[in-house]
Coordinates of C-alpha atoms in Angstrom, one line a residue:
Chain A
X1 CA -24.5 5.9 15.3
X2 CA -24.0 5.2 11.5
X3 CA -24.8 7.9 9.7
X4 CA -26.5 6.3 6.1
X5 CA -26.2 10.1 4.4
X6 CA -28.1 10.0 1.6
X7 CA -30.3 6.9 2.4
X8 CA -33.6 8.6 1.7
X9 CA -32.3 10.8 -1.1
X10 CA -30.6 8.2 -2.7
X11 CA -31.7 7.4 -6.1
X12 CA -31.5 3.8 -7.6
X13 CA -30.6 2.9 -11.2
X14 CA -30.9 6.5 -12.6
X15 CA -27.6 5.9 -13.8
X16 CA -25.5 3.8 -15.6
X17 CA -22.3 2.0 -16.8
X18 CA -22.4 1.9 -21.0
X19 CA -19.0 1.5 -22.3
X20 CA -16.1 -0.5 -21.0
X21 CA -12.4 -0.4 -22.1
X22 CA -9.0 -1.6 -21.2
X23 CA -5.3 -1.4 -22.5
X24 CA -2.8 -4.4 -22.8
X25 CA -1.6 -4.8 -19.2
X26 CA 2.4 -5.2 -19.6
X27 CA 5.4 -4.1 -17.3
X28 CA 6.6 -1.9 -19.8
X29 CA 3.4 -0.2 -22.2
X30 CA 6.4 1.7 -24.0
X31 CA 3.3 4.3 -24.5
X32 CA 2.5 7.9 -22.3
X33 CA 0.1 7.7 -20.0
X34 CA -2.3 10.0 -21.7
X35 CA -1.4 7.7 -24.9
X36 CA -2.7 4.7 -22.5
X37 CA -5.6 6.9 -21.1
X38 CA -6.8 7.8 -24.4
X39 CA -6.8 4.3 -26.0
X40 CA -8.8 3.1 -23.6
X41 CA -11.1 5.5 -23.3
X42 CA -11.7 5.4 -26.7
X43 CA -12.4 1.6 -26.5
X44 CA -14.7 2.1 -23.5
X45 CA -16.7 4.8 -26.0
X46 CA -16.6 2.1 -29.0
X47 CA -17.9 -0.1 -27.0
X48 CA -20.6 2.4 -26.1
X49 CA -21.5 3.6 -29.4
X50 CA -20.5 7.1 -28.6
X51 CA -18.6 9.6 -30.8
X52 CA -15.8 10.7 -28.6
X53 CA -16.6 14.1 -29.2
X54 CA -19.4 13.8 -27.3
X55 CA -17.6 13.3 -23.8
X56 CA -18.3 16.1 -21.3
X57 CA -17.5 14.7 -18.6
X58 CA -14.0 13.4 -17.1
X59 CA -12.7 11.7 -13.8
X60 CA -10.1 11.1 -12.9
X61 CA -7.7 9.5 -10.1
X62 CA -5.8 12.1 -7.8
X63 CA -2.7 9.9 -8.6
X64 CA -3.1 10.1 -12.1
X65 CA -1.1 11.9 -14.2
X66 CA -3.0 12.4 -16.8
X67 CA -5.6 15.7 -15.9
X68 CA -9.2 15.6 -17.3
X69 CA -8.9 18.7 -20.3
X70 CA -6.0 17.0 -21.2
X71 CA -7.7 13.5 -22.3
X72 CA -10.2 15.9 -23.5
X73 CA -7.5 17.3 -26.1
X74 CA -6.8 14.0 -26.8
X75 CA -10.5 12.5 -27.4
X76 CA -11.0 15.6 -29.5
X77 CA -13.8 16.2 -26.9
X78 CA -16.1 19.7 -27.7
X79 CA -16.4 21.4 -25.0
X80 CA -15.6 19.7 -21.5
X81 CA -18.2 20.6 -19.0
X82 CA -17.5 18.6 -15.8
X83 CA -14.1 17.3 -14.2
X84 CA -13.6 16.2 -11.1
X85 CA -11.1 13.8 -9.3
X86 CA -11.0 12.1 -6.4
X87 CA -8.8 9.0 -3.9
X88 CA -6.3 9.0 -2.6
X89 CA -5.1 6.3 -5.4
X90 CA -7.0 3.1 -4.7
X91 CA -9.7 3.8 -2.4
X92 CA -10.8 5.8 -5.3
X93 CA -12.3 4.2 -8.2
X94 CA -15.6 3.3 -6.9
X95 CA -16.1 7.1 -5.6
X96 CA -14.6 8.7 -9.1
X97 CA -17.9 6.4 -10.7
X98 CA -19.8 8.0 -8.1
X99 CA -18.9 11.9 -8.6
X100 CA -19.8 10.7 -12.7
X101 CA -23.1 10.2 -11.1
X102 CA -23.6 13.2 -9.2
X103 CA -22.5 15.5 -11.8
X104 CA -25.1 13.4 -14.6
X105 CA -27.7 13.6 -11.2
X106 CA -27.2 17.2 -11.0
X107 CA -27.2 18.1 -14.9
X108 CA -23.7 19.1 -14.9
X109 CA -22.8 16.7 -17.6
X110 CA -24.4 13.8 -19.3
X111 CA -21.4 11.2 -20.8
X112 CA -19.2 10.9 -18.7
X113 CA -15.5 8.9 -18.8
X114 CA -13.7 7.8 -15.8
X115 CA -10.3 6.7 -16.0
X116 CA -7.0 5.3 -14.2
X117 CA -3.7 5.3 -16.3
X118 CA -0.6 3.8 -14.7
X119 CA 2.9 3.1 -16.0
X120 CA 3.0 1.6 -12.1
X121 CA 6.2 -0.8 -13.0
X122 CA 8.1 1.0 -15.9
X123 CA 7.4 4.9 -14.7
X124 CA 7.1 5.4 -11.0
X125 CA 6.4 2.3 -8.7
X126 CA 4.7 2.5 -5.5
X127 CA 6.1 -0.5 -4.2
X128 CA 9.1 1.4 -3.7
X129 CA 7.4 3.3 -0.7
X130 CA 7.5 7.0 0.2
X131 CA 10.9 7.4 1.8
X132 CA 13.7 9.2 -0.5
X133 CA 16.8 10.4 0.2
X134 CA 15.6 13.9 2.2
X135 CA 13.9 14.2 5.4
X136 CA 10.9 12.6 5.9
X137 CA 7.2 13.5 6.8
X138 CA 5.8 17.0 8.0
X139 CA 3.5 19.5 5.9
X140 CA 0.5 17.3 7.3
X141 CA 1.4 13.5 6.1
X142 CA 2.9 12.4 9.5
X143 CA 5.2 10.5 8.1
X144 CA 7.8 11.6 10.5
X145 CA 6.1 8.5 12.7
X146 CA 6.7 6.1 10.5
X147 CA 9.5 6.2 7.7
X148 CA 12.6 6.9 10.0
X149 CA 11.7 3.5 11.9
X150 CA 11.7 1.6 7.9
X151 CA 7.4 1.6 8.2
X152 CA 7.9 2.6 4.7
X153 CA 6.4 0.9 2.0
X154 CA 2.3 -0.1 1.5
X155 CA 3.8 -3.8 2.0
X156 CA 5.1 -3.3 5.2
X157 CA 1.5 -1.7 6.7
X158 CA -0.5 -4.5 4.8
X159 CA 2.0 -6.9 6.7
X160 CA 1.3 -5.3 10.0
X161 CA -2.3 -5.5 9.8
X162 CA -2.0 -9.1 8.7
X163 CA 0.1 -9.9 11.9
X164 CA -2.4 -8.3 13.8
X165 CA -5.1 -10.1 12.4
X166 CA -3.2 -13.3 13.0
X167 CA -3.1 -12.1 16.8
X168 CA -7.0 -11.1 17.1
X169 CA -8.3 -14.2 15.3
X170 CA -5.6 -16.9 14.4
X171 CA -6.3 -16.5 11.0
X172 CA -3.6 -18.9 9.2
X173 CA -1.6 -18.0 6.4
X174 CA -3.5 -20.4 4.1
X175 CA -6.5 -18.0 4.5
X176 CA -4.4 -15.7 3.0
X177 CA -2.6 -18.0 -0.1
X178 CA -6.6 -19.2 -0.8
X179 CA -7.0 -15.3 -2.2
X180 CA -4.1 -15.3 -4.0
X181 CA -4.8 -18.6 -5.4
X182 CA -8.7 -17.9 -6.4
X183 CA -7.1 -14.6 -8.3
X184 CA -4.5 -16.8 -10.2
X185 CA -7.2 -19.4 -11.5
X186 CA -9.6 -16.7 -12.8
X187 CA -6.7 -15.2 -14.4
X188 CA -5.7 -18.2 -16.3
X189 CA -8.9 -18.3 -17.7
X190 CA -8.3 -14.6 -18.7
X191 CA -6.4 -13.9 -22.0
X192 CA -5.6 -10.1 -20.8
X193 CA -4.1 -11.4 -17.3
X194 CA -0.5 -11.3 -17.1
X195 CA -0.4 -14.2 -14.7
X196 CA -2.4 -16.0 -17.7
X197 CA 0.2 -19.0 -18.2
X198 CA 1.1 -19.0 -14.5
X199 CA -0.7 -21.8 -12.4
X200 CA -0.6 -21.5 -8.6
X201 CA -0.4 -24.0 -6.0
X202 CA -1.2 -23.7 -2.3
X203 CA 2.3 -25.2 -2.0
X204 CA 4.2 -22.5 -4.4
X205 CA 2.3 -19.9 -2.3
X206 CA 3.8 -21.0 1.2
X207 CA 6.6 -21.4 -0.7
X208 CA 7.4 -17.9 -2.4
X209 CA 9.5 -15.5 -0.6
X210 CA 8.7 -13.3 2.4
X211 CA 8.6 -10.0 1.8
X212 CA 7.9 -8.8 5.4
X213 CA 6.2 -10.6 7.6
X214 CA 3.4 -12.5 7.1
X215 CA 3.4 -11.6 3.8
X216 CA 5.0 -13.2 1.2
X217 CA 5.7 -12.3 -2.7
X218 CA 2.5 -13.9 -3.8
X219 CA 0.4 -11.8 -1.0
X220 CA 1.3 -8.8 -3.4
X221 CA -0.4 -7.6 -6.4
X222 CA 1.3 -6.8 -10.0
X223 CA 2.8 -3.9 -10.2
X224 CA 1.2 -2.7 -14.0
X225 CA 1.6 -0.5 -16.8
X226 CA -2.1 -0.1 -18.4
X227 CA -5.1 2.0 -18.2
X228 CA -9.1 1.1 -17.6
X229 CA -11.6 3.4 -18.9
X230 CA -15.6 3.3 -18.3
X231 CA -18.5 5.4 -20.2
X232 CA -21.4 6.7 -17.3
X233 CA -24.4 8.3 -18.8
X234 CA -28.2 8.3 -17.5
X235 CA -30.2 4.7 -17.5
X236 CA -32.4 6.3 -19.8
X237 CA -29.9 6.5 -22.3
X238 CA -27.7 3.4 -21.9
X239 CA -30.6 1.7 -23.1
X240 CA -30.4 3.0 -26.8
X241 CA -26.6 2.7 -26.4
X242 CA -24.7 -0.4 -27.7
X243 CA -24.4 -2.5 -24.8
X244 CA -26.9 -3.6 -22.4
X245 CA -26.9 -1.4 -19.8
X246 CA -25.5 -2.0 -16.3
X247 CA -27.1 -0.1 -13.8
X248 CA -25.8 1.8 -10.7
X249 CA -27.8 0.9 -8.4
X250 CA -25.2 2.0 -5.4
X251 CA -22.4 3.9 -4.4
X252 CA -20.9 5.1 -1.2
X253 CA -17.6 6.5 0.0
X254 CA -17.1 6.2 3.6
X255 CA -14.3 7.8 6.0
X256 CA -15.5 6.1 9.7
X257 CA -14.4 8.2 12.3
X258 CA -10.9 8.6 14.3
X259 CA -9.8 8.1 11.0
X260 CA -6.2 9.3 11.9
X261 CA -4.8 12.2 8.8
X262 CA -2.0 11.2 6.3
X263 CA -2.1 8.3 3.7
X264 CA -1.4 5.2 4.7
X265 CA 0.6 4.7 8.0
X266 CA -1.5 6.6 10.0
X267 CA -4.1 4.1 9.8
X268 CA -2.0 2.0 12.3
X269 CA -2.9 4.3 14.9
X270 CA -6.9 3.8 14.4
X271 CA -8.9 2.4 17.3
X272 CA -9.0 -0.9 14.8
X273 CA -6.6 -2.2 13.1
X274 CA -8.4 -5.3 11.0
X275 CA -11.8 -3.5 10.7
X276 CA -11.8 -0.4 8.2
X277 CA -14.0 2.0 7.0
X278 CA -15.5 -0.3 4.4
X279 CA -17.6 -1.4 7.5
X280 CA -19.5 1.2 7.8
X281 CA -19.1 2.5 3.9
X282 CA -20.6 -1.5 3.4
X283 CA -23.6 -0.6 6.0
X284 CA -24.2 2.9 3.7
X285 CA -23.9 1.2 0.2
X286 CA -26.6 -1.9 0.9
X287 CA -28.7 0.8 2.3
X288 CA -28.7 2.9 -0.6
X289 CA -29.3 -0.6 -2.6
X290 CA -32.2 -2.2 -0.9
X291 CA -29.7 -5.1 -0.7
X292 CA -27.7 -7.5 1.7
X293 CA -24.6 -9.1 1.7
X294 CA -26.3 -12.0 0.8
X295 CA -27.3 -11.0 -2.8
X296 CA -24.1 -10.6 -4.0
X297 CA -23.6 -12.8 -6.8
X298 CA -20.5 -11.8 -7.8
X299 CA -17.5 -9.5 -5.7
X300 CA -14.5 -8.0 -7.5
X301 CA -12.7 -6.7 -3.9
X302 CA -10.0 -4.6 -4.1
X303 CA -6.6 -6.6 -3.3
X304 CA -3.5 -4.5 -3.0
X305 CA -2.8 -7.4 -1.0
X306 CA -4.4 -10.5 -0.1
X307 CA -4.9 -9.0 3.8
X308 CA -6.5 -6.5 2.1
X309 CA -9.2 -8.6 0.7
X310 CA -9.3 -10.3 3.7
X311 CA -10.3 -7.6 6.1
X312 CA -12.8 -6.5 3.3
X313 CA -15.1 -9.6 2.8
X314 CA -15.4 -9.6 7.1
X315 CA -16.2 -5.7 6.5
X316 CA -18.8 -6.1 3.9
X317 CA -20.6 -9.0 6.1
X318 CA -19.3 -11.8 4.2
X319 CA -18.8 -13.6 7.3
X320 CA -18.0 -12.8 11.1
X321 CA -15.6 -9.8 12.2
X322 CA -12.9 -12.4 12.5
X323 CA -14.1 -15.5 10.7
X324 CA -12.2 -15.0 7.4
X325 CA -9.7 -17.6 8.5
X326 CA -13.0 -20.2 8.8
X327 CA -14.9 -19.0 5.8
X328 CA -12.3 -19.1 3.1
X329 CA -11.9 -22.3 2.4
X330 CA -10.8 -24.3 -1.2
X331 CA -12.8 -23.2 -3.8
X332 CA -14.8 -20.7 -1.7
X333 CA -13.8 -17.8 -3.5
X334 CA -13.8 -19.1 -6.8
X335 CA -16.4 -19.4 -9.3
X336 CA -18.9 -21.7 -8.0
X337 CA -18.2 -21.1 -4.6
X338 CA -20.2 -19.1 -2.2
X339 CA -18.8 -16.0 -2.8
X340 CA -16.4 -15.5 -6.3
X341 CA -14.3 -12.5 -5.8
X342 CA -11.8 -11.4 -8.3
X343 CA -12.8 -13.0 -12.0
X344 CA -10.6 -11.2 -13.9
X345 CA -7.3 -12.1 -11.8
X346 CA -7.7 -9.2 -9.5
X347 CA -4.6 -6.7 -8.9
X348 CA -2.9 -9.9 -8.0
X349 CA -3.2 -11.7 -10.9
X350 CA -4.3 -9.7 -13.6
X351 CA -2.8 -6.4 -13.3
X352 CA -2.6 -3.1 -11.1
X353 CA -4.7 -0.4 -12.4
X354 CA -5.5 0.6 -9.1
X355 CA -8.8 -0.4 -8.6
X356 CA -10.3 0.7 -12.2
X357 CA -9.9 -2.6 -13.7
X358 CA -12.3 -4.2 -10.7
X359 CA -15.2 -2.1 -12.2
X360 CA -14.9 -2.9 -15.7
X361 CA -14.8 -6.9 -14.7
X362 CA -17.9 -5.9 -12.0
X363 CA -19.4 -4.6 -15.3
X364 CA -18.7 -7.8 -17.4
X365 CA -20.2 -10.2 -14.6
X366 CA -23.7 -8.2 -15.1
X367 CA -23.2 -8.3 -18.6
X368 CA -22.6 -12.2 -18.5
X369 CA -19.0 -11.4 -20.8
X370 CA -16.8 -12.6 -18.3
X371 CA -14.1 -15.2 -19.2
X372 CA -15.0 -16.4 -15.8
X373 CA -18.5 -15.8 -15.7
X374 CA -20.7 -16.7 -12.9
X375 CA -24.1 -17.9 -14.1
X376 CA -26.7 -15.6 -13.8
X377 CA -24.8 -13.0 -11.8
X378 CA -27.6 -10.2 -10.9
X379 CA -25.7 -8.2 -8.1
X380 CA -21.8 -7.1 -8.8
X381 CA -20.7 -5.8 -5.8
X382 CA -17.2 -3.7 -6.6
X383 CA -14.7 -2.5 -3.9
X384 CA -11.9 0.3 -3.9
X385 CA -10.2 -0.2 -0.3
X386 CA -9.3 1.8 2.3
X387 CA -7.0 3.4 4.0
X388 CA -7.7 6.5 4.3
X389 CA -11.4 5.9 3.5
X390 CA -12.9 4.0 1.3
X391 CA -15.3 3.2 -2.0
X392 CA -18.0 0.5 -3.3
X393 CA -20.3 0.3 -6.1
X394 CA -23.2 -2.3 -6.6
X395 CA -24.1 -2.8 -9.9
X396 CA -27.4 -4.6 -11.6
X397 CA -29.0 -5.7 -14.8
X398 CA -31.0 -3.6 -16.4
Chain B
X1 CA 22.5 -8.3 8.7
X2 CA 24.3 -6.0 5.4
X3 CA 25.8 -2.6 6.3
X4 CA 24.1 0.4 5.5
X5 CA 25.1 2.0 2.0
X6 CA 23.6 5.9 2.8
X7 CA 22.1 7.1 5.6
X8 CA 19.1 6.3 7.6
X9 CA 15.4 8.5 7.2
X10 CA 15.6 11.0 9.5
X11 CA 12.1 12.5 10.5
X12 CA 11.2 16.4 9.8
X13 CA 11.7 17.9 13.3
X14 CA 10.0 21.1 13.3
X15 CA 6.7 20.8 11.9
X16 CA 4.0 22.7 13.8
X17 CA 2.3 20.4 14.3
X18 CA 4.5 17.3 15.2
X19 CA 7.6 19.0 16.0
X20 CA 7.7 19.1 19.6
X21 CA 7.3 15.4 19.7
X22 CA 10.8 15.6 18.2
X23 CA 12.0 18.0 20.5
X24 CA 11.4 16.4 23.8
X25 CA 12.7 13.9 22.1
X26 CA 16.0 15.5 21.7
X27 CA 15.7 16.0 25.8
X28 CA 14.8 12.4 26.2
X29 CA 11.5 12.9 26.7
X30 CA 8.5 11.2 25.5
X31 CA 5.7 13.6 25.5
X32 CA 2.1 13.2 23.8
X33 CA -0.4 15.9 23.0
X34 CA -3.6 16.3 25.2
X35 CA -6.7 18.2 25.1
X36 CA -6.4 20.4 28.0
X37 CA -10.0 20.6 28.2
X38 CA -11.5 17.2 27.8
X39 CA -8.1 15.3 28.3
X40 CA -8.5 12.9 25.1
X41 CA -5.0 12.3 23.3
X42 CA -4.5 14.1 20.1
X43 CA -2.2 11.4 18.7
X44 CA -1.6 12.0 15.8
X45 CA -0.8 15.4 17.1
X46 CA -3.0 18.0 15.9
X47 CA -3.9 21.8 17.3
X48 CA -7.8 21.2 17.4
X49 CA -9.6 18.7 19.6
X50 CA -12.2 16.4 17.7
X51 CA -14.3 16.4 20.4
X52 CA -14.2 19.9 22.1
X53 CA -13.9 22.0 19.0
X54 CA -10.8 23.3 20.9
X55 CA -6.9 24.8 20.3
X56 CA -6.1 23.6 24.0
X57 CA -3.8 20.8 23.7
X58 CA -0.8 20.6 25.6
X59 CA 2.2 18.2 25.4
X60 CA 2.6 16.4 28.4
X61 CA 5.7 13.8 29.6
X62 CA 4.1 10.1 29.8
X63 CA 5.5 6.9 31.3
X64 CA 7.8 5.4 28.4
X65 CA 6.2 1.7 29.1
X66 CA 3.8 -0.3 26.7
X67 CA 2.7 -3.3 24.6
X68 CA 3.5 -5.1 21.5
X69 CA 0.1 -4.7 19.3
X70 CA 1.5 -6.3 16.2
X71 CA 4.8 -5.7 14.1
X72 CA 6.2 -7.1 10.9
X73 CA 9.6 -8.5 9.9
X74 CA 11.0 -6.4 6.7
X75 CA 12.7 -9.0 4.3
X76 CA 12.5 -7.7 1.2
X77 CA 15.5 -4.7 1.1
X78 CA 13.3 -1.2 -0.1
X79 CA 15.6 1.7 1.4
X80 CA 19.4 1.3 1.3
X81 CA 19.9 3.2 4.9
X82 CA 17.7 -0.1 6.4
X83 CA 19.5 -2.6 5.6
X84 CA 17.1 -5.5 6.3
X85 CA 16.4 -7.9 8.0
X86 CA 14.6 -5.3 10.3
X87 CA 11.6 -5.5 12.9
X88 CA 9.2 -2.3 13.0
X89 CA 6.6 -2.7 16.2
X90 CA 3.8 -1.3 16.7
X91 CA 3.5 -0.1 20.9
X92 CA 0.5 0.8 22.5
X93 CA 1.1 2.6 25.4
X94 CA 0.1 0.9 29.0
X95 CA -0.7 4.6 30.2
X96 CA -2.6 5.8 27.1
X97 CA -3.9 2.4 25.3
X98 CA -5.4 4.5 22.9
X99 CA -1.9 6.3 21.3
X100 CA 0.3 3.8 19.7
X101 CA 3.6 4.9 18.7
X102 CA 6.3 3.1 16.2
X103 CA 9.9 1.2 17.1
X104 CA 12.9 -0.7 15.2
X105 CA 14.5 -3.7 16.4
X106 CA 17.4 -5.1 15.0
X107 CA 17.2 -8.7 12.5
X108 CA 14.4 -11.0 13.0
X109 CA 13.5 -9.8 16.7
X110 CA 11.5 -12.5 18.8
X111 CA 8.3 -10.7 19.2
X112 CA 4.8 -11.6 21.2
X113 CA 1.5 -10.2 21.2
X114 CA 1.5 -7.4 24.2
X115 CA 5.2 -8.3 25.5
X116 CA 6.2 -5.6 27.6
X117 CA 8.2 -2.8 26.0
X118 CA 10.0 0.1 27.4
X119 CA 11.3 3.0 25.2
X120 CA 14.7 4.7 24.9
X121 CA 16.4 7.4 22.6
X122 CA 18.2 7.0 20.4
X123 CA 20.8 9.4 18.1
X124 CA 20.7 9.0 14.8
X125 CA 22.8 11.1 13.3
X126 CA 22.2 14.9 12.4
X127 CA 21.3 16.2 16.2
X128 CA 17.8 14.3 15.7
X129 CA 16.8 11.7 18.4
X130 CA 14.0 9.1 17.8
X131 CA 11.9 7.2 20.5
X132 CA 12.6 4.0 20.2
X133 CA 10.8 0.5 22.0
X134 CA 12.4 -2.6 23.2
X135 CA 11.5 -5.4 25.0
X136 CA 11.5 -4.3 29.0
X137 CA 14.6 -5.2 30.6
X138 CA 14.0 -3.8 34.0
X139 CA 11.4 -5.0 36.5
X140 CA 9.0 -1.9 37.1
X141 CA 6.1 -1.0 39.3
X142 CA 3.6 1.4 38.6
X143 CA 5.7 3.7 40.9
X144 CA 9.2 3.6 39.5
X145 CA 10.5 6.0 37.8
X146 CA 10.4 5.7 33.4
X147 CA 12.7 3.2 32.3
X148 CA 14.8 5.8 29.9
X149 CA 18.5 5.3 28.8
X150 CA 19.9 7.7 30.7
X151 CA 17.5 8.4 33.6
X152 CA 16.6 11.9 32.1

């Protein structure tokens, strides 16, 4: 039995996404990341029309390093009245837009700025994995399972749920290289991508290096140094704001069950391997939207990895549980295909900012400011990927 | 293959919750924790049941036997004590399908889906002992005794 927690209560379009803003994406920002947090929050406020000092609201990642009073120093904010974080890392952004909507539902605060800041390739890299140079795992993260047999890095999990996808369903590595390869066009349309003057053929996908098996270099995304920043207020307001508004129309954070504890690894010891929480997280969010599958327009899905993707558009109904190999086909995921994912460039193509940078492009396709803009998107579905759980937001026009 | 240029991860042994995995282990035992009310495996190991609402579990000796459910071949060099090319497996266990436990072959080990795979324990370094899977190299019934290094 799903449980769809909230489906009654749930309130549609109440609230809603005003501002957008978005660093340089570089491998070296030469900036803090509370200078990079601040710059783009302040562009996602200008773009608003709100006087920074009006903020009293922050969220944040868990991974950040940057803590919501101190952005609040930095915006010059008065008197910070809500902060919150929440994750773990990627499966978060989604859910950190959704606790800006519970604490504007529940009168805690009313502007509200959600942010991810990331020196990810010239501070601390997470492609780098979890093991150091002391013994590994206990105090709950269970590590001790994984790291001292070199299960060690997020590249090596995404590559053993690729191989066991590959088992399940035959799904050929071309499935995979068609993700990657829909990412890099959108991102040469894209001025901001790093991947901008990089083309990408099927044959210099197959042909880039493997990493660990199946996966190859182009399977993973770009390790950044940026930050993303979003302004949430009520609908009511958004309207007299700057922009048009983009509405919330859903959010939903999911956990399935037998979840397994820890991070990452653990997840290898769930009942499924290629079918994740976003399953039933996807059942919760279209419930809370009034919507299907088949009203997306446009889909910015959270791609760590291309396997990651992958697994996600059989989760959120896209196609049959196994039928990703079949569905993604050329130019299916691209703009004018059935289902465009990724218009920006994605994680793979544009830059890592851990999922943020997926909402503000979900914002620009309702908007219609997309540099690959599909025509007359309506429904911009946006995914922050599991494991441990995991996080979606629908948004609309107003 | 290159040599190793530090040593190896070795796994925290004496966590409450996960360390007498380690210790058996140590004995050449593989051992999983059990409800002892309901029986389910608590694997991950943890003190409560999911389903009984219960601090019963007990660690209990299982046959060292089980299947390949997927694996991947590490290329790309990340940790200096595993020196790559590496193969990390994933085994489900032919007693318990539902607990899965990890394994390291050396290079670019020939791997299928569900070959048969038998642990073994091996020392590496600092008194700690890992289980460890390879491919079975003994006939077995389901009445022989666990195919373990040394018999233990």
């Amino acid at each position: 039995m799903t449980n769809h927690a909230g489906r009654e209560s749930w309130q549609q379009d109440r609230t809603a996404i005003a501002g957008i803003g978005a660093t340089d994406f570089s491998k070296a920002s030469g900036r803090s990341t509370l200078t990079l947090a601040t710059q783009a929050s302040l562009a996602a406020l200008k773009d608003a029309g709100i006087d920074p000092r009006d903020v009293d609201g922050i969220v944040r990642c868990d991974m950040d390093t940057v803590r919501p009073v101190a952005l609040a120093d930095s915006l010059g904010v008065r008197n910070l009245t809500y902060w919150g974080d929440t994750g773990p890392g990627g499966s978060g952004p989604a859910a950190m837009v959704g606790q800006a909507v519970a604490a504007i539902q529940a009168g805690m605060a009313t502007t509200v700025v959600v942010f991810r800041s990331i020196n990810g390739r010239s501070g601390e890299r997470y492609g780098k994995g979890y093991a150091d140079d002391g013994r590994a795992g206990g105090g709950s993260t269970f590590e001790e399972f994984f790291l001292p047999y070199g299960m060690q890095t997020p590249g090596q999990y995404f590559a053993a749920v690729a191989q066991r996808h590959a088992i399940e369903h035959g799904t050929p590595p071309e499935a995979l290289g068609r993700i990657a390869m829909a990412c890099r066009r959108h991102a040469n349309n894209n001025p901001a991508a790093q991947m901008h003057s990089r083309t990408m053929s099927m044959e210099d996908y197959l042909g880039s290096r493997m990493l660990s098996t199946p996966l190859r270099l182009f399977d993973f995304c770009l390790e950044t140094d940026g930050a993303c920043a979003i302004v949430v207020t009520t609908a009511e307001r958004a309207r007299d704001l700057a922009q048009p508004p983009v509405l919330i129309r859903s959010v939903a954070q999911s956990s399935g069950r037998d979840a397994q504890p820890g991070l990452m690894f653990p997840a290898l010891l769930r009942p499924t391997t290629t079918s994740w929480s976003s399953k039933p997280l996807a059942e919760t969010l279209f419930a809370r939207a009034g919507l299907t599958a088949a009203d997306v327009d446009v889909a910015q899905i959270y791609d760590c990895f291309t396997i990651t993707t992958l697994v996600q558009i059989e989760d959120y109904g896209f196609c049959e549980p196994g039928g990703a190999g079949d569905f993604i086909q050329d130019g299916t995921l691209e703009v004018g295909g059935s289902l465009p994912i990724n218009t920006s460039g994605g994680h793979l193509s544009e830059g890592y900012i851990h999922g943020m940078n997926h909402v503000l492009e979900g914002v620009r396709q309702v908007r219609g400011t997309s540099t690959n803009q599909v025509p007359g998107a309506q429904v911009s579905l946006v995914t922050s990927a599991p494991p441990p759980g995991g996080s979606a937001l629908l948004l609309v026009a107003a | 293959m290159s040599a190793p240029t530090q040593a190896r991860v070795l796994p925290v042994t004496d966590d409450p919750d996960s360390g007498p995995f380690f210790e058996a282990a140590a004995r050449h035992e593989l051992v999983i924790r059990f409800c002892g009310r309901c029986e389910r495996a608590l694997h991950l190991p943890k003190a409560f049941c999911p389903d009984c609402h219960e601090d019963a579990g007990e660690w209990r000796r299982v046959q060292g036997t089980g299947r390949v459910h997927t694996w991947t071949t590490v290329e790309h060099q990340v940790h200096p004590g595993h020196p790559t090319p590496y193969t990390v497996v994933v085994v489900q266990l032919d007693e318990h399908p539902e607990v899965r436990l990890l394994g390291s072959l050396p290079g670019r080990a020939e791997v299928r889906p569900d070959q048969a795979m038998e642990v073994w324990f091996e020392e590496v370094g600092d008194g700690v002992v890992l289980p460890q899977w390879r491919p079975t190299t003994v006939a077995t019934t389901p009445d022989t005794a666990t195919p373990e290094e040394d018999g233990a």
